[in-house]
mmCIF file of C-alpha atoms in Angstrom:
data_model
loop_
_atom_site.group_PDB
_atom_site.id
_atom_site.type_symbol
_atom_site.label_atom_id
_atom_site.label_comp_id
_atom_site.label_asym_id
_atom_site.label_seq_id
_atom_site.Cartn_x
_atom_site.Cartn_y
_atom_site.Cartn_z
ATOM 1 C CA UNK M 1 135.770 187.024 124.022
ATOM 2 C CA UNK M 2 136.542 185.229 120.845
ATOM 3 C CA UNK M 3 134.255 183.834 118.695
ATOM 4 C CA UNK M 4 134.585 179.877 119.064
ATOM 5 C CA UNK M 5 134.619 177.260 116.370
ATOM 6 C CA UNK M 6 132.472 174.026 116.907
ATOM 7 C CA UNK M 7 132.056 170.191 116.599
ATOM 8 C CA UNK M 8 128.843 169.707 117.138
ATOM 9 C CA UNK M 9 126.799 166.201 116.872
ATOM 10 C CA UNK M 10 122.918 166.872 114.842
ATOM 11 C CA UNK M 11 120.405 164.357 116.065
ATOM 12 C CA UNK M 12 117.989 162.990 112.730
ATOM 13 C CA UNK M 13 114.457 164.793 111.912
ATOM 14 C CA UNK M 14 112.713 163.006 114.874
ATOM 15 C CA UNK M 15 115.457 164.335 117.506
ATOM 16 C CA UNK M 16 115.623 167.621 115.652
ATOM 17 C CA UNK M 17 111.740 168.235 115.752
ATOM 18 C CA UNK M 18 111.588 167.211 119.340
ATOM 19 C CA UNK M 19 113.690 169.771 120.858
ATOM 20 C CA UNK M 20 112.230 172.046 117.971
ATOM 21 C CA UNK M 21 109.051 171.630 120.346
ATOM 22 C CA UNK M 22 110.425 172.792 123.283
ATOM 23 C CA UNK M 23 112.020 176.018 121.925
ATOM 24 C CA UNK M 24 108.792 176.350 120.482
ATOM 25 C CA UNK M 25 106.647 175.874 123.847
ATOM 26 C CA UNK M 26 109.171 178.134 125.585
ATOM 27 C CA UNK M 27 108.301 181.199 122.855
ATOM 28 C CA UNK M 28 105.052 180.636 122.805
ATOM 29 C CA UNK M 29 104.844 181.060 126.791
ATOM 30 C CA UNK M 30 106.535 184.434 125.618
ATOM 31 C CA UNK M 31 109.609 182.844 127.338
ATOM 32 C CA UNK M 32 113.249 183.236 125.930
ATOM 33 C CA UNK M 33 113.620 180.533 123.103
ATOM 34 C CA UNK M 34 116.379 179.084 120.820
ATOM 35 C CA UNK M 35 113.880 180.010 118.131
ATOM 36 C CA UNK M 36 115.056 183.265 119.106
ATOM 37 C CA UNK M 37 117.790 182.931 117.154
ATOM 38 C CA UNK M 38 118.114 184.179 114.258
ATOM 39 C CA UNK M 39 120.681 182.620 112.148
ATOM 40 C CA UNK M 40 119.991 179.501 109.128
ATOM 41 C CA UNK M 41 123.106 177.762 110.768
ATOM 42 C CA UNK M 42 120.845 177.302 114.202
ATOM 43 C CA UNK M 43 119.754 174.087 114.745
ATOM 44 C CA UNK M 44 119.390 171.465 118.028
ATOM 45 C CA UNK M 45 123.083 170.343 118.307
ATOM 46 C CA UNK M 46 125.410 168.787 121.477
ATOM 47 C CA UNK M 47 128.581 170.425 121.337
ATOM 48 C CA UNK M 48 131.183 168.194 121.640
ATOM 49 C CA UNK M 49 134.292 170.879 121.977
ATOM 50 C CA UNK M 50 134.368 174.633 121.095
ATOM 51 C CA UNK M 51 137.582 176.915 120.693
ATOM 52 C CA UNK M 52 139.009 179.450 119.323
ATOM 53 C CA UNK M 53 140.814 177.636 116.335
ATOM 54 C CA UNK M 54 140.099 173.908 115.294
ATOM 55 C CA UNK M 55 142.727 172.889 113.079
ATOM 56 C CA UNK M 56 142.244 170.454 110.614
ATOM 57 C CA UNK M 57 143.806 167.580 112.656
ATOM 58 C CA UNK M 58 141.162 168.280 115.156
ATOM 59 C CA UNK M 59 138.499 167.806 112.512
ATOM 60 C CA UNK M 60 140.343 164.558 111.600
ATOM 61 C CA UNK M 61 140.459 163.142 114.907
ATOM 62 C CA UNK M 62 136.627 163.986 115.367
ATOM 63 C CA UNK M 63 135.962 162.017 112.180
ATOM 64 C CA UNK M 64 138.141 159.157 113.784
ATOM 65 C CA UNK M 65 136.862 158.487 117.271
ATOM 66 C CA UNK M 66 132.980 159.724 116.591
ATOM 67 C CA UNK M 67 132.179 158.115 113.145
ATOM 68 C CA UNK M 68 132.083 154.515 114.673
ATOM 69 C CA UNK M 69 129.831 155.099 117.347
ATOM 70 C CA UNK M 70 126.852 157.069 115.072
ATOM 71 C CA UNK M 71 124.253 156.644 114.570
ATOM 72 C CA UNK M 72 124.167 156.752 118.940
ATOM 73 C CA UNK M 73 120.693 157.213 120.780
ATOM 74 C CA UNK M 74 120.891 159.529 123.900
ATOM 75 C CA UNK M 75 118.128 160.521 126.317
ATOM 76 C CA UNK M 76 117.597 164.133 126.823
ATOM 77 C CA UNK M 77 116.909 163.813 130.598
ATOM 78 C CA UNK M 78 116.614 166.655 133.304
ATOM 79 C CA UNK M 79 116.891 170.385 133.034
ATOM 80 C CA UNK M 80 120.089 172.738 134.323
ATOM 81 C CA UNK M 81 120.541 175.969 134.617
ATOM 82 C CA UNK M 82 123.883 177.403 134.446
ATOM 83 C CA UNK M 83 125.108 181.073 134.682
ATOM 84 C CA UNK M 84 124.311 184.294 136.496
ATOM 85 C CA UNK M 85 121.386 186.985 136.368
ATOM 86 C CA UNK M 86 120.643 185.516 132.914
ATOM 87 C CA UNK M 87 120.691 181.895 132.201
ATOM 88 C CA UNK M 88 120.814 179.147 129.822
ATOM 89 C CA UNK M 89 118.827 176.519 129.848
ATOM 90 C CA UNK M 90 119.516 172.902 128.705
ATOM 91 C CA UNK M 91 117.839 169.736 128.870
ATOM 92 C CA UNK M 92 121.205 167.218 129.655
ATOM 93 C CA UNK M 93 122.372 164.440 128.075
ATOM 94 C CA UNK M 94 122.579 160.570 129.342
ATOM 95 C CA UNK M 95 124.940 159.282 126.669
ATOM 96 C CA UNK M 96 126.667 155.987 125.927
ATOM 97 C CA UNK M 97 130.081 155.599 128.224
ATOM 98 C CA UNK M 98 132.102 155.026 124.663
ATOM 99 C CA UNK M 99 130.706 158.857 123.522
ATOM 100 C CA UNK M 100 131.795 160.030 126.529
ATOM 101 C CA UNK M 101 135.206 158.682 126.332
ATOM 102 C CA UNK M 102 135.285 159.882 122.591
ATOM 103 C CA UNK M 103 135.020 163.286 123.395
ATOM 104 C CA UNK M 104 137.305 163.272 126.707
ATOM 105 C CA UNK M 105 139.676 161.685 124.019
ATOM 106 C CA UNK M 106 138.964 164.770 121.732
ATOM 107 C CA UNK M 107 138.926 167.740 123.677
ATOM 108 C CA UNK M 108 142.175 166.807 125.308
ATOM 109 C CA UNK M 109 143.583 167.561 122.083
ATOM 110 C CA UNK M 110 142.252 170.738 122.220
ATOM 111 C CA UNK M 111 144.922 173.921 123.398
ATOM 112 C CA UNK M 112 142.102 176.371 124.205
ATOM 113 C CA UNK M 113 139.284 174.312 125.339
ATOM 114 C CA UNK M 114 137.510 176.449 127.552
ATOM 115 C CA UNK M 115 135.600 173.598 129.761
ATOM 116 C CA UNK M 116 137.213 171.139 131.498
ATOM 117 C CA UNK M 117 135.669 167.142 130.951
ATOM 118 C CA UNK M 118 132.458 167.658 128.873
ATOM 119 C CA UNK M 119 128.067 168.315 129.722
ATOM 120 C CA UNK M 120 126.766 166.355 127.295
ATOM 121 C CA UNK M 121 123.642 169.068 126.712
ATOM 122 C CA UNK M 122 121.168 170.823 123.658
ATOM 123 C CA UNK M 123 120.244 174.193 124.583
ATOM 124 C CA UNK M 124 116.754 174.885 125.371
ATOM 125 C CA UNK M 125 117.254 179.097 125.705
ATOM 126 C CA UNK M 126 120.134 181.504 126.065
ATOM 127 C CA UNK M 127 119.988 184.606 127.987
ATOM 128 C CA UNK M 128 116.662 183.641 130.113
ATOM 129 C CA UNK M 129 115.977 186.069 133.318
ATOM 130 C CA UNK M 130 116.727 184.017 136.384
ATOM 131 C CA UNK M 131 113.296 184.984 137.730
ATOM 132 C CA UNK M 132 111.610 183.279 134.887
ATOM 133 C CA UNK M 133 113.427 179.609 135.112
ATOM 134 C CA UNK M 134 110.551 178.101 137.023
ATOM 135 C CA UNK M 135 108.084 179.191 134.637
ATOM 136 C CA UNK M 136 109.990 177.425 131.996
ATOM 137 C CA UNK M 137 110.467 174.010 133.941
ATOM 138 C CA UNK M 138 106.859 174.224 134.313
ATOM 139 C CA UNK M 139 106.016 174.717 130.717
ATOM 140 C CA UNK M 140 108.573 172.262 129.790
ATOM 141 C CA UNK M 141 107.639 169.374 131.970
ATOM 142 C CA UNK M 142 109.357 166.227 132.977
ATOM 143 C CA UNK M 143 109.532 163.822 130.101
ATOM 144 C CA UNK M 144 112.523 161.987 128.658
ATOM 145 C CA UNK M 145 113.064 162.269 125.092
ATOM 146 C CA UNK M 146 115.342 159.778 123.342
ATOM 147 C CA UNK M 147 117.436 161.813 120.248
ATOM 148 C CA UNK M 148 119.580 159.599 117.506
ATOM 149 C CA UNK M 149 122.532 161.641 116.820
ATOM 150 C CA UNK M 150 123.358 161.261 113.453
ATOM 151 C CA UNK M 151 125.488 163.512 111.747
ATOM 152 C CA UNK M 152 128.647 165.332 112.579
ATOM 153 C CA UNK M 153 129.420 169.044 111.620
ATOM 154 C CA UNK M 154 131.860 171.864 112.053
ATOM 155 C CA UNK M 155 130.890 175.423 112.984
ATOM 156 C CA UNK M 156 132.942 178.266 111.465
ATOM 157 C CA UNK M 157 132.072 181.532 113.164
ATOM 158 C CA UNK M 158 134.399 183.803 111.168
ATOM 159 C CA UNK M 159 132.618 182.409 107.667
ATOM 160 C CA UNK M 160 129.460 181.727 109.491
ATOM 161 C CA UNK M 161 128.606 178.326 108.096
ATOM 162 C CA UNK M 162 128.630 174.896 108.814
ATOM 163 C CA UNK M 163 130.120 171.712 107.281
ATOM 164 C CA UNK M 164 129.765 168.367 107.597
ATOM 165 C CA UNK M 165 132.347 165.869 108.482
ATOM 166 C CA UNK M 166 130.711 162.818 107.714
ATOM 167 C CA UNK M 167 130.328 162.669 103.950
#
């Protein structure tokens, strides 16, 4: 499978440290984490399309439709699980109905979008044994988090870097 360039929306410190403290809770229950991994690119982000190229007039159109609406405030609501024997988990997203038809807008611009419509999510742990998801609910808990999305960035797996699109 192809490595897959990103737009991804970066909540502001208060966001960022919240969800921080759940990859945190979830490694120190000795529980897969996002703090798992490694890389200085890896930080709490919503995806809001991923593919295998994202030409420039992709970027453009990002910057278009998403720059009026930030800063947005979402509420990390309830937990999913998706995938097989080893899952991801993700605390989803109750966002604002113009976000929503923002990205629509954008990924059906998008040749090789993977995903149809779009799970407005941030990604609590990748690659988490199925027999250990209701451990991590419990040590996660309940509570609603509101995040202010703030900034706007590209992922660029080949170069392994980010930029941002909102200078």
């Amino acid at each position: 499978m192809p490595r897959l360039h990103a737009l991804e929306l970066l909540a502001d410190e208060a966001g960022q440290d919240a969800v921080r403290r759940s990859w945190q809770a979830l490694r120190d229950a000795g529980l897969a984490s996002q703090l798992d991994h490694p890389s200085p690119t890896n930080a709490p982000h919503v995806t809001l399309v991923a593919a295998p190229d994202l030409p420039p007039a992709i970027e453009e159109l990002a910057v278009r439709l998403v720059r009026p609406l930030l800063p947005i405030t979402v509420r990390a609501s309830g937990l999913a699980v998706l995938g097989g024997k080893k899952v991801t988990l993700v605390r989803l997203l109750d966002v604002p109905e113009g976000l929503t038809r923002a990205v629509l807008e954008l990924r059906g611009e998008v040749a090789e979008d993977r995903h149809p419509g779009w799970l407005p999510h941030v990604t609590l742990a990748r690659r988490l044994p199925r027999a250990d998801v209701q451990r991590a609910v419990d040590v996660l808990g309940h509570a609603d988090a509101e995040l202010n999305l703030t900034a706007l960035r590209r992922w660029d797996p080949e170069r392994r870097e980010v930029r941002s699109l909102l200078l």
